[in-house]
PDB file of C-alpha atoms in Angstrom:
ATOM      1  CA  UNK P 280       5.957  10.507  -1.486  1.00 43.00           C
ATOM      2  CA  UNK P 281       6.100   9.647  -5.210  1.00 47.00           C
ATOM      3  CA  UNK P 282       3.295   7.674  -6.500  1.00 47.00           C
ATOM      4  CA  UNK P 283       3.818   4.922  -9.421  1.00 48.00           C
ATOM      5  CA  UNK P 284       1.022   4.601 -12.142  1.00 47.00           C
ATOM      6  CA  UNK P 285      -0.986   1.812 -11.671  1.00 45.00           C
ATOM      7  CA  UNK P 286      -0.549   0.234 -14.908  1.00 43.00           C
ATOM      8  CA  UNK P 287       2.552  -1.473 -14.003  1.00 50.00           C
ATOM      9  CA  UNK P 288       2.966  -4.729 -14.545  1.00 52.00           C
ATOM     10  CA  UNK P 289       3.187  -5.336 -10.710  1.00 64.00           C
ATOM     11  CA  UNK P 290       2.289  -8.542  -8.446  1.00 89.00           C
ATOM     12  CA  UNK P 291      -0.120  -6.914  -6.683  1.00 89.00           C
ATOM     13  CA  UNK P 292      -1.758  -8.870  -3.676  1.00 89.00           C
ATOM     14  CA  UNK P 293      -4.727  -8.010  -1.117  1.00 84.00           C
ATOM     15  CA  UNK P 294      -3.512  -7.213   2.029  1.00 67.00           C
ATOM     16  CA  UNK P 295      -4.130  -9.887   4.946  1.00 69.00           C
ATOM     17  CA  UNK P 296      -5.547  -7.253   7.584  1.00 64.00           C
ATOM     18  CA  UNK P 297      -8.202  -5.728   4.835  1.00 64.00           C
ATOM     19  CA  UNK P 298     -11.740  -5.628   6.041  1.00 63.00           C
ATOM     20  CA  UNK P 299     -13.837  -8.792   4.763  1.00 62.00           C
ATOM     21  CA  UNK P 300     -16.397  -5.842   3.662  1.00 62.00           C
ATOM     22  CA  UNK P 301     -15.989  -4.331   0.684  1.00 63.00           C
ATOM     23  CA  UNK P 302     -15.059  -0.397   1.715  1.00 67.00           C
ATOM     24  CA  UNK P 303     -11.391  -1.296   3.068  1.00 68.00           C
ATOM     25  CA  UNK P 304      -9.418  -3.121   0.374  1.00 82.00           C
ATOM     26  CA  UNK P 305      -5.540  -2.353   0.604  1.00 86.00           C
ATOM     27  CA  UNK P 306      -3.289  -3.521  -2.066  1.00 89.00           C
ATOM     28  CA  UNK P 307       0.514  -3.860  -2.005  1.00 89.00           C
ATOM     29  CA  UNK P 308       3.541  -4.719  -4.089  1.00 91.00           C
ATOM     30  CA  UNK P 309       6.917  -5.510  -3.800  1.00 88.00           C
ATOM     31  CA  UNK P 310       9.242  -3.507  -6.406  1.00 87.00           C
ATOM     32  CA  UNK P 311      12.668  -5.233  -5.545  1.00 87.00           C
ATOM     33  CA  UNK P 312      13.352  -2.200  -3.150  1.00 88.00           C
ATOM     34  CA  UNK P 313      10.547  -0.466  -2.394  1.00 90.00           C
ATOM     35  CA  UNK P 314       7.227  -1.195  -1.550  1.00 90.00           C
ATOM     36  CA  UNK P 315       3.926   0.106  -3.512  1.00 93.00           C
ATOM     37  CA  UNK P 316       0.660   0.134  -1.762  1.00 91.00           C
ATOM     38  CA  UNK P 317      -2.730   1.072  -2.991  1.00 91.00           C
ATOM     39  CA  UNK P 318      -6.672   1.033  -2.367  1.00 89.00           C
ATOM     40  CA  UNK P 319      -7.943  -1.999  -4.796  1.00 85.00           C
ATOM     41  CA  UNK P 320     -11.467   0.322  -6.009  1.00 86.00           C
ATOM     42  CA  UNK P 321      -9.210   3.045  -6.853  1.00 88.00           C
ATOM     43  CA  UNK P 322      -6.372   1.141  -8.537  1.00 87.00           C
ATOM     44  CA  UNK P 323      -6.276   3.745 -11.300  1.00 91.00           C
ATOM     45  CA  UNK P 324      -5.527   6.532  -8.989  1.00 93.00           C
ATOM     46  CA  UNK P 325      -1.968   5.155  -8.258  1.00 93.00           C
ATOM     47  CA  UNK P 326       0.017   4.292  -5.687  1.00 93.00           C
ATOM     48  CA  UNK P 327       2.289   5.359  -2.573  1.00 93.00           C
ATOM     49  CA  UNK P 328       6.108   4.215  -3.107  1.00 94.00           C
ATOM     50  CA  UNK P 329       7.948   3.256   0.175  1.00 93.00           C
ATOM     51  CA  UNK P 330      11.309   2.901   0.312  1.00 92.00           C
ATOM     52  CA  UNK P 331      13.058   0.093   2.534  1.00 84.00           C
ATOM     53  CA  UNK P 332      13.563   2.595   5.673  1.00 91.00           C
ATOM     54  CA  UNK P 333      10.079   4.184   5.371  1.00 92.00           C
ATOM     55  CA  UNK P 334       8.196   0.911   5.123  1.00 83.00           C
ATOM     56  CA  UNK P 335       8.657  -0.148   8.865  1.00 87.00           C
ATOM     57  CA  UNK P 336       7.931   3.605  10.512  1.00 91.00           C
ATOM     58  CA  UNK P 337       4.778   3.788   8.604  1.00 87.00           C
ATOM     59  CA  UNK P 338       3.436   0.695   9.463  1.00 85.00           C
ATOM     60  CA  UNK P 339       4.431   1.064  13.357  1.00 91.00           C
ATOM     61  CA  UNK P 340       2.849   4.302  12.384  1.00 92.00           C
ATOM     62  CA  UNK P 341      -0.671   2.657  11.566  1.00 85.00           C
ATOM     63  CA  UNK P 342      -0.422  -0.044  14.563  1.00 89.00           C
ATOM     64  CA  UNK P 343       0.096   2.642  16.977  1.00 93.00           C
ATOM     65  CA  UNK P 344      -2.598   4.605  16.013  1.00 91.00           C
ATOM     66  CA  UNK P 345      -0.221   7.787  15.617  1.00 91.00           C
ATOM     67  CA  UNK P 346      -1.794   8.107  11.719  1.00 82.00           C
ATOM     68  CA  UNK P 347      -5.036   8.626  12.882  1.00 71.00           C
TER      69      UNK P 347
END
């Protein structure tokens, strides 16, 4: 998957099922089309780029446990 540089002026927002800790901290963006998600303490690192018909698999992907 492409990855977009983090310096983008982007809207990015915390994810609602991040841990309340501090070692899980997902962030995620809508880009009119696509949607860009990366890990808040590595924001420099860049991001993962989902387009519309991705976005859905992966996260039945991650609820299913079939990532793991």
């Amino acid at each position: 998957m492409p990855s977009t540089s983090s310096s983008n002026a982007q809207s990015w927002f915390k994810s609602s099922h991040s841990g309340g800790n501090t070692t899980e901290c997902v962030e995620a963006a809508h880009l009119g089309e696509a949607t860009a998600i990366r890990d808040s303490k590595a924001a420099e690192e860049g991001s993962l780029l989902f387009r519309p018909g991705a976005w859905g698999p992966f996260v039945s992907a991650l609820q299913d446990g079939s990532l793991r």
